[in-house]
Coordinates of C-alpha atoms in Angstrom, one line a residue:
X1 CA 41.4 -14.5 -30.3
X2 CA 42.5 -16.7 -26.8
X3 CA 40.6 -16.8 -23.8
X4 CA 42.0 -14.9 -21.6
X5 CA 43.0 -17.6 -18.1
X6 CA 44.2 -16.2 -14.5
X7 CA 46.1 -18.0 -13.0
X8 CA 44.6 -19.2 -9.5
X9 CA 46.6 -17.6 -6.3
X10 CA 47.8 -19.7 -3.8
X11 CA 44.9 -19.7 -1.2
X12 CA 46.0 -18.3 2.1
X13 CA 46.2 -21.0 5.4
X14 CA 44.6 -20.4 8.7
X15 CA 48.3 -20.1 10.2
X16 CA 49.3 -17.5 7.3
X17 CA 45.8 -15.9 8.3
X18 CA 46.6 -15.2 11.6
X19 CA 50.4 -13.7 10.8
X20 CA 48.0 -11.7 8.7
X21 CA 46.5 -10.3 11.8
X22 CA 50.2 -9.2 12.8
X23 CA 49.9 -6.1 9.9
X24 CA 46.9 -4.6 12.2
X25 CA 48.8 -2.2 14.8
X26 CA 50.5 -0.9 11.4
X27 CA 46.9 -0.5 10.1
X28 CA 45.7 1.0 12.9
X29 CA 48.8 3.8 13.3
X30 CA 47.8 4.5 9.6
X31 CA 44.3 5.5 11.2
X32 CA 45.5 7.2 14.2
X33 CA 47.7 9.1 12.3
X34 CA 44.5 10.0 9.7
X35 CA 42.7 11.3 12.7
X36 CA 43.6 10.4 16.5
X37 CA 40.1 12.4 18.2
X38 CA 38.2 10.6 15.9
X39 CA 39.3 7.1 16.3
X40 CA 39.2 7.7 19.6
X41 CA 36.0 8.8 20.5
X42 CA 34.8 6.0 18.1
X43 CA 36.0 3.7 20.2
X44 CA 35.1 4.9 22.5
X45 CA 31.1 4.9 21.3
X46 CA 31.7 1.6 20.1
X47 CA 32.2 0.2 24.2
X48 CA 29.0 2.1 25.2
X49 CA 27.1 1.4 22.6
X50 CA 27.9 -2.2 23.3
X51 CA 26.0 -2.8 27.2
X52 CA 23.0 -1.4 25.1
X53 CA 21.4 -5.1 23.7
X54 CA 21.6 -6.1 27.4
X55 CA 20.1 -3.3 29.1
X56 CA 17.0 -3.0 26.6
X57 CA 16.2 -6.7 26.4
X58 CA 16.9 -6.7 30.3
X59 CA 14.4 -3.7 30.7
X60 CA 12.0 -5.3 28.4
X61 CA 12.0 -8.4 30.4
X62 CA 11.5 -6.4 33.9
X63 CA 7.9 -5.0 31.5
X64 CA 6.8 -7.8 30.5
X65 CA 7.1 -9.5 34.0
X66 CA 5.4 -6.3 35.5
X67 CA 2.3 -6.5 33.1
X68 CA 2.2 -10.5 34.3
X69 CA 1.9 -9.1 37.5
X70 CA -0.8 -6.2 37.3
X71 CA -2.9 -9.3 34.8
X72 CA -2.9 -10.7 38.0
X73 CA -3.4 -8.2 40.2
X74 CA -6.5 -8.4 42.6
X75 CA -7.0 -5.0 43.9
X76 CA -7.7 -2.3 41.1
X77 CA -5.6 0.3 42.5
X78 CA -2.3 -1.4 42.3
X79 CA 0.2 1.2 40.6
X80 CA 1.2 0.7 37.3
X81 CA 4.2 4.3 37.9
X82 CA 6.8 0.8 37.7
X83 CA 5.2 0.0 34.5
X84 CA 5.2 2.9 32.2
X85 CA 9.1 3.8 34.2
X86 CA 10.4 0.4 33.1
X87 CA 8.6 1.6 29.2
X88 CA 10.2 4.6 29.8
X89 CA 13.4 3.8 30.1
X90 CA 13.5 1.1 27.6
X91 CA 12.1 4.0 25.2
X92 CA 15.1 5.9 25.9
X93 CA 17.7 3.2 25.6
X94 CA 16.1 2.1 21.9
X95 CA 16.6 6.4 20.7
X96 CA 20.2 6.8 22.5
X97 CA 20.9 3.4 21.0
X98 CA 19.8 4.0 17.5
X99 CA 21.4 8.1 18.2
X100 CA 24.9 6.6 18.8
X101 CA 24.3 4.2 15.8
X102 CA 23.8 6.5 13.4
X103 CA 27.0 8.7 14.9
X104 CA 29.2 5.6 14.9
X105 CA 28.5 4.9 11.2
X106 CA 28.9 8.5 10.3
X107 CA 32.3 8.7 11.8
X108 CA 33.2 5.3 10.3
X109 CA 32.4 7.4 6.8
X110 CA 34.1 10.0 7.8
X111 CA 37.3 8.4 9.7
X112 CA 38.1 6.5 6.2
X113 CA 37.8 9.1 4.0
X114 CA 40.5 11.4 5.8
X115 CA 42.2 7.7 6.0
X116 CA 42.2 6.6 1.7
X117 CA 43.5 10.5 1.2
X118 CA 46.3 9.7 4.5
X119 CA 46.8 7.1 2.6
X120 CA 46.6 8.1 -1.0
X121 CA 48.8 11.0 -0.4
X122 CA 51.1 8.4 1.2
X123 CA 51.1 5.8 -1.7
X124 CA 52.3 9.2 -3.9
X125 CA 55.0 10.4 -1.3
X126 CA 56.8 6.8 -1.1
X127 CA 56.4 6.6 -5.6
X128 CA 58.2 9.9 -4.9
X129 CA 60.9 7.9 -3.7
X130 CA 61.2 5.1 -6.5
X131 CA 63.2 4.9 -9.1
X132 CA 62.4 5.4 -12.7
X133 CA 62.3 1.7 -13.8
X134 CA 61.1 0.2 -10.9
X135 CA 57.7 2.5 -12.9
X136 CA 58.8 0.4 -16.0
X137 CA 58.7 -2.8 -14.4
X138 CA 55.0 -4.8 -14.6
X139 CA 56.1 -6.2 -11.0
X140 CA 55.8 -3.7 -9.8
X141 CA 52.6 -2.2 -11.1
X142 CA 50.7 -5.3 -10.0
X143 CA 52.0 -4.0 -6.6
X144 CA 51.2 -0.6 -6.7
X145 CA 47.8 -1.0 -8.5
X146 CA 47.3 -3.5 -5.4
X147 CA 48.2 -0.6 -2.9
X148 CA 46.0 2.3 -4.6
X149 CA 42.8 -0.5 -4.4
X150 CA 44.0 -0.9 -0.5
X151 CA 43.4 2.7 0.5
X152 CA 39.2 2.7 -0.3
X153 CA 39.2 -0.9 0.4
X154 CA 40.5 -1.1 4.2
X155 CA 38.2 1.7 5.7
X156 CA 35.8 -1.2 5.8
X157 CA 38.7 -3.5 7.7
X158 CA 38.6 0.1 10.0
X159 CA 34.5 -0.9 11.1
X160 CA 34.8 -4.3 11.1
X161 CA 37.7 -4.3 13.3
X162 CA 36.2 -1.8 15.7
X163 CA 32.9 -3.2 15.1
X164 CA 33.9 -6.8 16.0
X165 CA 35.5 -5.5 19.5
X166 CA 32.2 -3.9 19.8
X167 CA 30.2 -7.4 19.1
X168 CA 32.7 -9.3 21.1
X169 CA 31.8 -7.5 24.2
X170 CA 28.4 -7.0 23.6
X171 CA 28.5 -11.4 23.8
X172 CA 30.2 -11.4 26.8
X173 CA 26.9 -9.5 28.7
X174 CA 25.1 -11.8 26.8
X175 CA 26.8 -15.2 27.6
X176 CA 26.9 -14.2 30.7
X177 CA 22.7 -14.8 31.1
X178 CA 22.7 -18.1 29.0
X179 CA 25.3 -19.7 31.1
X180 CA 23.6 -19.3 34.3
X181 CA 20.3 -20.4 33.0
X182 CA 22.0 -23.8 31.4
X183 CA 25.8 -24.2 29.9
X184 CA 24.8 -26.5 26.9
X185 CA 22.9 -23.8 25.3
X186 CA 26.4 -22.0 24.6
X187 CA 27.5 -24.8 23.0
X188 CA 24.8 -25.9 21.0
X189 CA 25.3 -22.4 19.7
X190 CA 28.5 -22.6 18.7
X191 CA 27.3 -26.2 16.6
X192 CA 24.7 -24.2 14.7
X193 CA 27.2 -21.8 14.1
X194 CA 30.5 -23.2 13.2
X195 CA 30.0 -24.3 9.8
X196 CA 28.7 -21.1 8.2
X197 CA 31.7 -19.8 10.0
X198 CA 34.2 -22.5 8.2
X199 CA 31.9 -22.3 4.6
X200 CA 32.7 -18.1 5.1
X201 CA 36.3 -18.8 5.3
X202 CA 36.6 -21.2 2.7
X203 CA 34.8 -19.0 -0.2
X204 CA 36.5 -15.6 0.8
X205 CA 39.8 -17.5 0.3
X206 CA 38.3 -18.6 -3.1
X207 CA 37.7 -14.9 -3.2
X208 CA 41.0 -13.4 -2.3
X209 CA 43.0 -16.2 -4.7
X210 CA 40.7 -14.7 -7.8
X211 CA 40.9 -10.9 -6.7
X212 CA 44.7 -11.4 -6.3
X213 CA 45.5 -13.5 -9.6
X214 CA 43.0 -11.2 -11.5
X215 CA 45.2 -7.8 -10.9
X216 CA 47.2 -7.7 -13.8
X217 CA 43.8 -8.8 -16.4
X218 CA 41.8 -5.2 -14.0
X219 CA 44.8 -2.9 -15.4
X220 CA 43.9 -4.5 -19.1
X221 CA 40.9 -3.7 -18.6
X222 CA 40.5 -0.2 -16.8
X223 CA 43.3 0.4 -20.1
X224 CA 40.5 -0.9 -22.7
X225 CA 38.1 1.5 -21.1
X226 CA 40.2 4.8 -21.4
X227 CA 41.2 3.4 -25.4
X228 CA 37.6 2.9 -26.0
X229 CA 36.7 6.5 -24.3
X230 CA 39.4 8.7 -24.3
X231 CA 39.7 12.9 -25.9
X232 CA 43.3 11.8 -26.2
X233 CA 42.5 8.1 -28.1
X234 CA 39.8 9.6 -29.8
X235 CA 41.0 10.1 -33.6
X236 CA 43.7 7.2 -33.7
X237 CA 40.4 4.5 -33.2
X238 CA 37.9 6.0 -35.3
X239 CA 41.0 6.6 -38.6
X240 CA 41.7 2.5 -38.0
X241 CA 38.3 1.0 -37.0
X242 CA 40.0 0.4 -34.2
X243 CA 36.9 0.3 -30.8
X244 CA 35.3 -2.8 -31.7
X245 CA 38.7 -4.3 -32.0
X246 CA 38.8 -2.8 -28.6
X247 CA 35.2 -3.9 -27.9
X248 CA 35.7 -7.6 -27.8
X249 CA 39.3 -7.5 -26.3
X250 CA 36.9 -5.4 -23.2
X251 CA 34.3 -8.0 -23.4
X252 CA 36.2 -11.2 -23.5
X253 CA 37.3 -9.9 -20.0
X254 CA 34.6 -9.0 -18.6
X255 CA 33.2 -12.1 -19.7
X256 CA 35.8 -14.2 -18.2
X257 CA 35.9 -12.1 -15.5
X258 CA 32.0 -12.5 -14.5
X259 CA 32.4 -16.1 -15.2
X260 CA 34.9 -16.9 -12.4
X261 CA 33.1 -14.2 -10.3
X262 CA 29.4 -16.2 -11.3
X263 CA 30.6 -19.4 -10.4
X264 CA 32.0 -18.5 -6.7
X265 CA 29.0 -16.7 -5.5
X266 CA 26.3 -19.1 -6.9
X267 CA 28.4 -22.2 -4.7
X268 CA 28.6 -19.3 -1.7
X269 CA 25.3 -18.6 -2.2
X270 CA 23.8 -22.9 -2.2
X271 CA 26.2 -23.7 0.6
X272 CA 24.7 -20.4 2.2
X273 CA 21.2 -21.9 2.3
X274 CA 22.5 -25.1 3.9
X275 CA 24.8 -23.6 6.8
X276 CA 21.4 -21.4 7.4
X277 CA 19.6 -23.7 7.9
X278 CA 21.3 -25.9 10.6
X279 CA 22.0 -22.2 12.3
X280 CA 17.9 -22.2 12.4
X281 CA 17.4 -25.5 13.5
X282 CA 20.4 -24.7 16.3
X283 CA 18.5 -21.7 17.5
X284 CA 14.9 -23.2 17.6
X285 CA 15.6 -26.4 19.1
X286 CA 16.9 -23.9 22.2
X287 CA 14.2 -21.3 22.0
X288 CA 11.8 -25.6 22.8
X289 CA 14.1 -26.0 25.5
X290 CA 12.8 -22.5 27.0
X291 CA 9.5 -22.9 26.2
X292 CA 9.1 -26.0 27.9
X293 CA 10.9 -25.1 30.8
X294 CA 8.5 -21.9 31.1
X295 CA 5.4 -24.4 31.1
X296 CA 7.0 -26.2 33.3
X297 CA 7.2 -23.9 36.2
X298 CA 11.2 -23.4 36.5
X299 CA 10.8 -19.9 33.9
X300 CA 9.4 -16.7 34.2
X301 CA 8.2 -15.4 30.6
X302 CA 9.9 -12.4 30.9
X303 CA 13.2 -14.2 31.4
X304 CA 12.0 -16.8 28.3
X305 CA 11.7 -13.7 26.4
X306 CA 15.0 -12.0 28.1
X307 CA 16.5 -16.2 27.7
X308 CA 15.2 -16.2 23.8
X309 CA 16.4 -12.8 22.6
X310 CA 20.0 -13.5 24.4
X311 CA 20.1 -16.6 22.1
X312 CA 18.9 -15.1 19.7
X313 CA 21.0 -12.3 19.3
X314 CA 24.2 -14.0 20.5
X315 CA 24.6 -16.6 18.1
X316 CA 23.5 -13.2 15.6
X317 CA 26.4 -11.8 16.7
X318 CA 28.2 -15.1 17.2
X319 CA 28.1 -15.4 13.0
X320 CA 28.8 -12.1 12.7
X321 CA 31.7 -12.3 14.7
X322 CA 32.8 -15.6 13.2
X323 CA 32.1 -14.3 10.1
X324 CA 33.4 -10.7 10.5
X325 CA 37.0 -12.6 11.8
X326 CA 37.1 -14.3 8.5
X327 CA 37.0 -11.1 6.9
X328 CA 38.7 -9.2 9.4
X329 CA 41.5 -11.7 8.7
X330 CA 41.1 -12.0 4.8
X331 CA 41.5 -8.1 5.0
X332 CA 44.6 -7.9 6.8
X333 CA 46.0 -10.6 3.9
X334 CA 44.7 -7.7 2.1
X335 CA 46.9 -5.2 3.7
X336 CA 50.4 -7.1 3.0
X337 CA 49.7 -5.9 -0.4
X338 CA 49.2 -2.4 1.1
X339 CA 52.2 -2.4 2.9
X340 CA 54.7 -4.9 0.1
X341 CA 54.2 -2.3 -1.5
X342 CA 56.1 0.5 1.2
X343 CA 58.2 -2.0 1.7
X344 CA 60.1 -1.6 -2.0
X345 CA 63.5 0.1 -2.0
X346 CA 64.3 3.0 -3.7
X347 CA 68.4 1.3 -5.2
X348 CA 68.8 5.3 -6.2
X349 CA 69.2 6.9 -3.1
X350 CA 71.7 10.0 -1.4
X351 CA 75.2 9.1 0.0
X352 CA 75.4 9.9 3.6
X353 CA 77.4 12.6 3.5
X354 CA 76.7 14.4 -0.2
X355 CA 79.0 16.8 -1.7
X356 CA 78.4 20.0 -2.0
X357 CA 77.3 20.4 -6.3
X358 CA 79.9 22.6 -8.0
X359 CA 78.7 25.7 -8.6
X360 CA 79.7 26.8 -11.2
X361 CA 80.5 23.3 -12.8
X362 CA 84.7 22.8 -13.7
X363 CA 85.3 20.3 -15.8
X364 CA 82.1 19.0 -17.1
X365 CA 80.4 15.4 -17.0
X366 CA 82.9 12.2 -17.9
X367 CA 81.2 8.8 -17.7
X368 CA 84.1 6.7 -17.9
X369 CA 83.0 3.1 -19.8
X370 CA 79.3 3.3 -18.5
X371 CA 77.2 0.2 -19.2
X372 CA 73.4 0.2 -18.6
X373 CA 70.7 -2.3 -19.3
X374 CA 67.4 -2.3 -17.6
X375 CA 66.1 -4.9 -15.0
X376 CA 65.5 -8.7 -16.2
X377 CA 66.5 -7.8 -19.7
X378 CA 69.8 -9.3 -20.9
X379 CA 69.8 -6.8 -23.8
X380 CA 72.2 -3.4 -23.2
X381 CA 70.8 -0.3 -23.6
X382 CA 74.3 1.5 -23.0
X383 CA 77.3 -0.1 -23.2
X384 CA 81.5 1.2 -23.8
X385 CA 80.4 4.9 -23.4
X386 CA 83.1 6.7 -22.6
X387 CA 83.6 10.8 -23.5
X388 CA 83.4 14.3 -21.3
X389 CA 80.9 16.4 -21.1
X390 CA 82.2 19.9 -21.1
X391 CA 81.1 22.8 -18.8
X392 CA 79.1 25.7 -22.1
X393 CA 79.2 22.5 -24.4
X394 CA 76.2 21.9 -26.6
X395 CA 76.2 17.6 -27.5
X396 CA 74.5 16.5 -29.8
X397 CA 73.1 12.8 -30.0
X398 CA 72.3 11.1 -32.6
X399 CA 71.1 7.8 -34.1
X400 CA 68.5 6.1 -34.7
X401 CA 65.5 4.8 -32.5
X402 CA 66.5 2.5 -30.0
X403 CA 70.1 3.2 -30.1
X404 CA 70.4 4.5 -26.6
X405 CA 70.3 8.4 -26.6
X406 CA 67.2 8.6 -24.1
X407 CA 68.6 6.4 -22.0
X408 CA 71.8 8.5 -22.3
X409 CA 70.6 11.4 -21.0
X410 CA 68.1 9.4 -18.1
X411 CA 71.8 8.5 -16.5
X412 CA 72.8 11.7 -16.7
X413 CA 70.3 13.4 -14.7
X414 CA 70.9 10.1 -12.3
X415 CA 67.0 8.4 -13.5
X416 CA 68.6 5.4 -13.7
X417 CA 72.4 4.2 -12.2
X418 CA 74.7 2.6 -14.5
X419 CA 74.8 -1.1 -14.1
X420 CA 78.9 -1.0 -14.8
X421 CA 81.2 1.9 -15.0
X422 CA 81.0 5.4 -13.2
X423 CA 79.8 9.6 -14.3
X424 CA 82.2 12.0 -12.6
X425 CA 81.4 15.5 -12.8
X426 CA 84.4 18.0 -11.6
X427 CA 86.1 14.3 -10.7
X428 CA 83.1 13.1 -8.0
X429 CA 81.0 10.1 -8.6
X430 CA 77.7 11.6 -9.4
X431 CA 76.3 9.4 -6.7
X432 CA 78.0 11.6 -4.5
X433 CA 76.3 14.9 -4.4
X434 CA 72.8 15.3 -3.3
X435 CA 70.3 13.7 -5.7
X436 CA 67.4 16.6 -5.1
X437 CA 70.0 19.3 -5.7
X438 CA 71.8 17.6 -8.8
X439 CA 68.3 17.9 -10.6
X440 CA 67.6 21.4 -9.8
X441 CA 70.3 22.2 -11.4
X442 CA 69.4 20.4 -14.8
X443 CA 66.6 21.4 -16.9
X444 CA 65.3 18.5 -19.1
X445 CA 62.1 17.9 -21.6
X446 CA 61.2 15.0 -22.6
X447 CA 59.9 14.6 -26.2
X448 CA 57.1 12.3 -23.9
X449 CA 57.2 16.0 -22.0
X450 CA 53.2 15.4 -19.2
X451 CA 50.4 17.8 -20.8
X452 CA 48.7 18.6 -17.4
X453 CA 45.0 19.4 -16.9
X454 CA 46.3 22.1 -16.1
X455 CA 45.9 26.0 -16.3
X456 CA 48.8 27.0 -18.9
X457 CA 50.4 29.1 -16.3
X458 CA 50.3 25.9 -14.1
X459 CA 51.6 24.6 -17.0
X460 CA 55.1 25.8 -17.7
X461 CA 55.6 26.6 -13.8
X462 CA 55.4 23.1 -13.3
X463 CA 59.8 23.8 -14.8
X464 CA 60.0 25.4 -11.1
X465 CA 56.6 24.2 -9.3
X466 CA 59.5 26.4 -5.8
X467 CA 58.4 29.8 -8.7
X468 CA 55.0 28.9 -9.3
X469 CA 53.8 32.4 -8.4
X470 CA 56.3 34.0 -9.7
X471 CA 54.0 34.9 -12.7
X472 CA 57.3 38.0 -14.5
X473 CA 59.0 34.6 -14.7
X474 CA 56.2 32.6 -16.1
X475 CA 55.1 35.4 -18.8
X476 CA 59.2 35.8 -19.1
X477 CA 59.7 31.9 -20.1
X478 CA 56.7 32.2 -22.4
X479 CA 58.2 34.7 -24.0
X480 CA 61.2 32.8 -24.7
X481 CA 59.6 29.7 -26.4
X482 CA 56.6 31.3 -28.3
X483 CA 53.8 30.2 -25.7
X484 CA 53.5 33.4 -25.3
X485 CA 51.5 34.1 -28.7
X486 CA 49.6 30.2 -27.9
X487 CA 48.5 32.6 -24.4
X488 CA 46.8 35.1 -25.9
X489 CA 45.4 33.2 -27.8
X490 CA 43.4 31.7 -25.4
X491 CA 40.3 32.9 -24.2
X492 CA 41.5 32.7 -20.1
X493 CA 45.3 33.8 -21.6
X494 CA 47.3 32.6 -18.9
X495 CA 44.9 31.5 -16.5
X496 CA 43.1 29.3 -19.2
X497 CA 42.5 25.5 -18.5
X498 CA 44.0 23.2 -20.7
X499 CA 42.8 20.1 -21.8
X500 CA 39.1 18.5 -22.1
X501 CA 39.4 16.4 -19.1
X502 CA 37.5 19.9 -17.6
X503 CA 35.3 21.9 -17.8
X504 CA 36.1 25.2 -20.2
X505 CA 39.4 24.1 -20.8
X506 CA 40.6 24.1 -24.4
X507 CA 42.7 21.7 -26.5
X508 CA 45.8 22.4 -27.8
X509 CA 47.6 21.8 -31.0
X510 CA 51.2 19.4 -30.7
X511 CA 53.5 22.0 -31.4
X512 CA 51.4 24.6 -29.2
X513 CA 52.0 21.6 -26.4
X514 CA 55.6 21.8 -26.6
X515 CA 56.4 25.6 -27.2
X516 CA 54.6 25.3 -23.2
X517 CA 56.9 22.1 -22.8
X518 CA 60.0 24.3 -23.7
X519 CA 59.6 27.5 -21.9
X520 CA 59.4 25.2 -18.3
X521 CA 63.5 24.7 -19.9
X522 CA 63.2 28.4 -19.8
X523 CA 61.3 28.4 -15.8
X524 CA 64.8 27.3 -13.4
X525 CA 68.0 28.5 -14.2
X526 CA 70.0 24.9 -14.7
X527 CA 73.3 24.5 -15.6
X528 CA 73.0 21.7 -17.7
X529 CA 69.4 21.4 -20.7
X530 CA 68.2 18.2 -22.1
X531 CA 66.0 18.2 -24.5
X532 CA 65.2 15.4 -26.1
X533 CA 63.4 15.9 -29.3
X534 CA 62.4 19.6 -28.7
X535 CA 61.1 21.3 -31.8
X536 CA 59.9 17.9 -33.1
X537 CA 55.7 18.9 -33.5
X538 CA 57.1 22.7 -35.0
X539 CA 56.6 23.9 -38.3
X540 CA 60.0 25.6 -40.0
X541 CA 59.3 29.3 -38.7
X542 CA 58.6 28.5 -35.4
X543 CA 61.6 25.9 -35.3
X544 CA 64.0 28.7 -36.5
X545 CA 63.2 31.0 -33.7
X546 CA 62.8 28.3 -30.8
X547 CA 66.8 27.9 -32.0
X548 CA 67.4 31.8 -32.2
X549 CA 66.1 31.9 -28.4
X550 CA 67.8 28.6 -27.3
X551 CA 71.1 29.9 -28.5
X552 CA 70.7 32.3 -25.7
X553 CA 69.4 30.9 -23.5
X554 CA 72.6 28.2 -23.9
X555 CA 74.8 31.1 -23.2
X556 CA 77.8 29.1 -21.0
X557 CA 75.7 26.1 -20.5
X558 CA 76.5 23.0 -21.3
X559 CA 73.2 21.5 -22.9
X560 CA 72.5 18.0 -24.5
X561 CA 70.6 17.5 -27.7
X562 CA 68.9 14.5 -29.0
X563 CA 67.4 15.3 -32.3
X564 CA 66.6 13.6 -36.1
X565 CA 67.0 16.8 -37.3
X566 CA 70.2 17.8 -38.2
X567 CA 68.6 21.5 -39.1
X568 CA 69.4 21.3 -35.4
X569 CA 72.1 18.8 -34.9
X570 CA 74.0 21.2 -36.9
X571 CA 73.7 24.0 -33.6
X572 CA 75.7 21.7 -31.3
X573 CA 79.5 22.7 -30.5
X574 CA 79.9 18.6 -30.8
X575 CA 78.1 15.6 -32.5
X576 CA 78.2 11.3 -30.4
X577 CA 76.2 9.3 -32.4
X578 CA 75.1 6.3 -31.0
X579 CA 74.6 2.8 -33.2
X580 CA 73.1 0.0 -30.6
X581 CA 74.5 1.5 -27.4
X582 CA 77.3 2.2 -27.9
X583 CA 79.4 5.6 -29.1
X584 CA 79.8 5.0 -32.5
X585 CA 81.6 8.2 -33.2
X586 CA 81.7 11.8 -31.8
X587 CA 83.3 14.9 -33.1
X588 CA 82.0 18.6 -35.3
X589 CA 79.1 18.4 -38.9
X590 CA 82.3 19.1 -40.7
X591 CA 84.4 16.6 -39.2
X592 CA 81.9 13.3 -39.6
X593 CA 80.7 14.7 -43.2
X594 CA 84.8 14.3 -43.8
X595 CA 85.0 11.2 -42.5
X596 CA 81.8 9.8 -44.5
X597 CA 80.8 6.9 -41.5
X598 CA 77.4 6.6 -40.4
X599 CA 76.3 9.9 -39.7
X600 CA 77.5 10.9 -43.3
X601 CA 75.1 8.5 -44.2
X602 CA 72.1 9.3 -42.1
X603 CA 72.5 13.2 -43.1
X604 CA 72.7 12.0 -46.5
X605 CA 69.1 10.0 -46.7
X606 CA 67.4 13.2 -45.1
X607 CA 69.1 15.5 -47.6
X608 CA 67.8 13.6 -50.4
X609 CA 64.5 14.4 -48.7
X610 CA 64.5 17.5 -49.8
X611 CA 66.0 17.2 -52.6

């Protein structure tokens, strides 16, 4: 197996970094939406906290000067009251400062959780508006994955930006004292810090470029974790002995991840050590200068302590601000990934003035030279489709795998829009109708229906979630689809949790799950029912019973059936045979057998299997 190669992503320039900061207002708007009161409170507390380092240093200076003064006093009766007041003040400042830090950290943590929840909801809400074919695009999935990562990763950015503002205010206070003493100390400070800042910026760029280039492989790693340890994949992994193959593939990707990350981490550590040495040299140079000035009598011991402490804290804060600026600008660039996802717009959307959906439908659905091909594909999934689905008609779609049957019904439900041609409903283009209302009148069960890790009742209610509390409708749907007998055999009945993901969950057989899926079709009073291989997992008796009830369900309604079982197909009023995405034949079962074409060949091939 070839060694995985991560294509490098271009590193962001300084111009791009500064431009990325324009993402911060939109980011803080989202944070504000998550919790206005908490964000405002956290911001105000940080402003108050910013003044404490200077206050503590200054009170410390006064304490030292007072101690020296008392030590030099010639009278025993000199009062110590002022000293104890200063010590008490410093103690209170320290306690309050620590309490403010803890409160701010707590609020940042809570606000981060609220922001994560808020943005996760926003992502799900936006994803719900996007088109089905967008979810089938790998580039889209990379953007979706990066947006999901930002819901957690960007909560750190919130704390970083607020801390940046707090530290800048503190630095302003501390710098004022140093400027009054000697402005050259500020220049020395910048010279000591600048190399570390540039180094951090460089390695942050490297990390960003690597992380972005690894997105597809990261998704593959997550997929391999799922394949290697999941109740849904376990039986096939065991029977085909695939665990070794999956583990080896995971190891190759994981080792490549580790190697690339290690290379950057080692370089960062080595250069960081050098830059720290430069910073320490600058600090001790300034410290030596202050000591000399103190010895010469230009500074008091308290002033030496105050200035040295100010310089040390200012150095630490400036280093943190510059490093954090690199991280903030980096985070702002990552925000671009987040907002890029929200810039994706659906191509399928409502008409500005939608027509009311006809109820009942009078003329049916008409395909006029409809063709569809997937984004980036040269092959037509469907082409030259011309037919009408009449009211009350049951239409069966027949064809080999890949013939375009499922794509056709997705076009009918307007999950896709035609690439060419148009679909009419009662003489008007399907695009003229309200999208939500249209889909509410269509009941569709795909062959790859979802098996929700929820209760039995909720799984059925998924067919019409607005009726999730309507127990009578849920029980009736289960009875008509034969799912009721499944519920009766479960320990918790309709309240039984299904699937093995959660505690006390029960896994069902394929046929039992399919009965639940069919029950979803009974949940809505749809004018059009679409069933894609509805009975593929059922035995012959269950299939016969389901279709007895299904005939009642489709009475007076339009229905589209996709099935490879000709016993199912024969119940249709008309059969549409697809071949390579186009209509090869159309007619009743008897007419197509007499014709002796593609349908007759398929029917005879299947019939031979029963002889």
